[in-house]
Amino acid sequence: VSGEAQTCYTTADGLTSNTVRAIAADRDGVVWIATVEGLNRFSRGRITTYRTSEGLPDDDISAVLVDRGGGLWLGTKGGLSRFDGERFVNQPNQPPLPGGVRSLFQDADGSIWAATRTALVVWRDGRPKVINLPDISVHGNIVQIVRDTSGQLWARTESHICRIEGIAGILEHHLDALAVGIAGEVPRLHVGQLGLQLLEVRVGLEV
């Protein structure tokens, strides 16, 4: 958003869907837009679309992450995929990822974290490790996971924001659920210079 000038892009402009799940910008200034019906590459006013016909494991994409090396990771209903600049390299669903990948982030040590409906999967040195969170199901499925500037891990579910403690060693944990909401929607989590922030869920894409 620049000043007060805003332009809204929809399917009429070439987006695969008006339901946008996630957005990320890479080091070249290209904006990657994940929707429920495919991936969109936005550069210099032009939109290029990608679907399963281009190699994606599923058109329903919930998460997009640009890692520190510039690699593009996608969390889809069909699993995890990485775009190497030319093609999609789909990661085997081992371990199984029930419900697909719903959120992604990269830790300080370079590890890639993926959230499924009721578990976390950490890819460290190319090897996955599963962290089951059975207690979280009472608050609905996980839809987002982040780590704040203090190192605290947070999960947004369909009805709550949960603080996840003690993930280390034998992977014990407990959840502290905060019932919060804006107009009936659980706000999106964002980690910025001010720490953890709660953002109102918005519909559409504005630049």
Coordinates of C-alpha atoms in Angstrom, one line a residue:
V1 CA 0.0 0.0 0.0
S2 CA 1.5 3.3 -1.0
G3 CA -0.1 6.4 0.6
E4 CA -3.8 6.4 0.0
A5 CA -3.6 4.9 -3.5
Q6 CA -4.9 1.3 -3.6
T7 CA -5.6 -1.1 -6.4
C8 CA -7.7 -4.2 -5.9
Y9 CA -7.0 -7.3 -8.0
T10 CA -9.6 -10.0 -8.5
T11 CA -10.3 -12.9 -10.8
A12 CA -11.3 -10.4 -13.4
D13 CA -7.6 -9.3 -13.5
G14 CA -6.4 -12.9 -13.7
L15 CA -6.2 -14.2 -10.1
T16 CA -7.1 -17.8 -9.7
S17 CA -9.5 -17.0 -7.0
N18 CA -10.8 -14.1 -4.9
T19 CA -10.2 -16.1 -1.7
V20 CA -6.6 -15.3 -0.8
R21 CA -5.0 -17.5 1.9
A22 CA -1.4 -16.1 2.1
I23 CA 1.0 -13.6 0.4
A24 CA 4.8 -13.4 0.4
A25 CA 7.3 -11.3 -1.5
D26 CA 10.7 -12.7 -2.7
R27 CA 14.0 -10.9 -2.9
D28 CA 13.3 -9.8 -6.5
G29 CA 10.1 -8.0 -5.4
V30 CA 7.8 -10.7 -6.9
V31 CA 4.7 -11.2 -4.9
W32 CA 3.4 -14.8 -4.5
I33 CA -0.3 -15.1 -3.8
A34 CA -1.8 -18.3 -2.5
T35 CA -5.5 -19.0 -3.1
V36 CA -7.9 -21.8 -2.8
E37 CA -7.6 -22.4 -6.5
G38 CA -3.9 -22.1 -7.3
L39 CA -0.8 -20.0 -6.9
N40 CA -0.3 -16.5 -8.5
R41 CA 2.9 -14.7 -9.3
F42 CA 2.4 -10.9 -9.4
S43 CA 5.2 -8.9 -11.0
R44 CA 5.1 -5.4 -12.6
G45 CA 1.3 -5.6 -12.8
R46 CA 1.3 -9.0 -14.5
I47 CA -0.2 -12.1 -13.0
T48 CA 1.0 -15.6 -13.8
T49 CA -0.9 -18.6 -12.5
Y50 CA 0.1 -22.1 -11.4
R51 CA -2.1 -25.1 -10.7
T52 CA -1.8 -28.8 -10.5
S53 CA -1.4 -28.9 -14.2
E54 CA 2.0 -27.1 -13.6
G55 CA 3.0 -29.6 -10.9
L56 CA 1.4 -28.4 -7.7
P57 CA 0.3 -31.2 -5.4
D58 CA -3.1 -29.5 -4.9
D59 CA -4.7 -26.2 -6.0
D60 CA -5.9 -25.4 -2.5
I61 CA -2.9 -23.5 -1.0
S62 CA -2.9 -22.3 2.6
A63 CA 0.6 -21.1 3.2
V64 CA 3.5 -19.6 1.2
L65 CA 7.0 -19.0 2.5
V66 CA 10.1 -17.4 1.0
D67 CA 13.1 -18.9 2.9
R68 CA 16.4 -17.0 3.6
G69 CA 18.0 -18.6 0.6
G70 CA 15.2 -17.3 -1.7
G71 CA 13.4 -20.6 -2.1
L72 CA 9.7 -20.6 -2.3
W73 CA 7.7 -23.2 -0.1
L74 CA 4.0 -23.9 -0.4
G75 CA 1.7 -25.5 2.0
T76 CA -1.2 -27.2 0.2
K77 CA -4.0 -29.5 1.0
G78 CA -2.0 -32.2 -0.8
G79 CA 1.2 -31.6 1.1
L80 CA 4.4 -29.5 1.0
S81 CA 6.0 -28.3 -2.2
R82 CA 9.1 -26.2 -3.1
F83 CA 9.4 -24.1 -6.2
D84 CA 13.0 -24.1 -7.5
G85 CA 12.4 -21.3 -10.1
E86 CA 11.5 -23.7 -12.8
R87 CA 9.4 -26.5 -11.4
F88 CA 7.6 -27.6 -8.3
V89 CA 9.4 -30.2 -6.2
N90 CA 6.7 -31.9 -4.1
Q91 CA 7.9 -33.4 -0.8
P92 CA 6.7 -37.0 0.0
N93 CA 3.9 -37.1 2.5
Q94 CA 6.1 -39.0 4.9
P95 CA 5.3 -38.6 7.7
P96 CA 1.6 -38.3 6.7
L97 CA 0.2 -34.8 6.8
P98 CA -3.5 -35.1 7.6
G99 CA -5.4 -32.3 6.1
G100 CA -2.3 -31.0 4.3
V101 CA 0.0 -28.1 5.3
R102 CA -1.9 -25.2 6.8
S103 CA 0.9 -22.8 7.8
L104 CA 4.7 -22.5 7.3
F105 CA 7.6 -20.5 8.9
Q106 CA 11.4 -20.7 9.0
D107 CA 13.1 -20.8 12.4
A108 CA 16.4 -19.0 13.2
D109 CA 18.4 -22.2 12.6
G110 CA 16.9 -22.6 9.1
S111 CA 14.4 -25.3 10.0
I112 CA 11.1 -25.3 8.2
W113 CA 8.0 -25.7 10.4
A114 CA 4.7 -26.9 8.9
A115 CA 1.4 -27.0 10.8
T116 CA -1.2 -29.6 10.0
R117 CA -4.6 -29.8 11.6
T118 CA -3.4 -31.2 14.9
A119 CA 0.4 -31.5 14.6
L120 CA 3.6 -29.8 13.8
V121 CA 6.3 -31.1 11.4
V122 CA 9.8 -29.7 11.6
W123 CA 12.1 -30.2 8.6
R124 CA 15.7 -29.9 9.9
D125 CA 18.6 -30.9 7.6
G126 CA 16.0 -32.4 5.2
R127 CA 14.6 -34.8 7.9
P128 CA 11.1 -34.4 9.2
K129 CA 10.1 -34.7 12.9
V130 CA 6.5 -34.8 14.0
I131 CA 5.2 -33.0 17.1
N132 CA 1.7 -34.2 17.9
L133 CA -0.6 -31.7 19.7
P134 CA -3.7 -33.8 20.6
D135 CA -4.9 -31.3 23.2
I136 CA -5.3 -28.6 20.6
S137 CA -8.2 -30.3 18.8
V138 CA -10.7 -29.0 21.5
H139 CA -10.0 -25.5 20.1
G140 CA -10.4 -26.5 16.4
N141 CA -7.9 -27.2 13.7
I142 CA -4.6 -25.3 13.5
V143 CA -4.7 -22.7 10.7
Q144 CA -1.5 -20.8 11.5
I145 CA 1.7 -21.1 13.5
V146 CA 4.4 -18.4 14.3
R147 CA 7.3 -17.8 16.7
D148 CA 7.5 -14.4 18.3
T149 CA 10.6 -12.3 18.9
S150 CA 11.1 -13.8 22.3
G151 CA 11.1 -17.3 20.9
Q152 CA 7.5 -18.2 22.1
L153 CA 5.6 -20.5 19.8
W154 CA 1.9 -19.6 19.0
A155 CA -0.8 -21.3 17.1
R156 CA -4.0 -19.9 15.7
T157 CA -6.9 -22.3 15.5
E158 CA -10.4 -22.0 14.2
S159 CA -11.6 -20.6 17.5
H160 CA -8.6 -19.6 19.7
I161 CA -5.1 -18.4 19.8
C162 CA -2.9 -20.9 21.7
R163 CA 0.5 -20.5 23.4
I164 CA 2.5 -23.7 23.0
E165 CA 5.1 -24.4 25.7
G166 CA 7.9 -26.9 26.4
I167 CA 8.5 -28.3 22.9
A168 CA 11.9 -29.9 23.5
G169 CA 13.4 -33.2 24.4
I170 CA 10.5 -35.6 24.9
L171 CA 8.1 -33.0 23.3
E172 CA 5.9 -32.3 26.3
H173 CA 3.7 -29.3 25.9
H174 CA 0.7 -27.6 27.3
L175 CA -1.7 -25.1 25.7
D176 CA -2.9 -21.8 27.1
A177 CA -5.9 -20.9 24.9
L178 CA -7.0 -17.3 24.6
A179 CA -10.6 -16.8 23.3
V180 CA -10.3 -13.7 21.1
G181 CA -12.0 -12.6 18.0
I182 CA -12.9 -9.7 15.8
A183 CA -16.4 -9.8 14.3
G184 CA -16.6 -13.5 14.9
E185 CA -13.2 -14.2 13.2
V186 CA -10.0 -15.2 15.0
P187 CA -7.4 -12.6 14.0
R188 CA -4.3 -13.5 12.0
L189 CA -1.0 -13.6 13.9
H190 CA 1.8 -11.4 12.7
V191 CA 5.4 -11.0 14.1
G192 CA 6.9 -7.6 13.4
Q193 CA 9.2 -5.0 15.1
L194 CA 6.6 -4.6 17.8
G195 CA 6.5 -8.3 18.5
L196 CA 3.4 -10.4 18.2
Q197 CA 0.4 -8.6 16.7
L198 CA -3.2 -9.6 16.0
L199 CA -4.5 -8.6 12.6
E200 CA -8.1 -8.5 11.5
V201 CA -8.9 -11.0 8.7
R202 CA -9.4 -9.1 5.4
V203 CA -10.9 -10.3 2.2
G204 CA -9.3 -9.4 -1.2
L205 CA -5.9 -8.2 -2.4
E206 CA -5.0 -4.6 -2.2
V207 CA -1.6 -3.0 -3.3

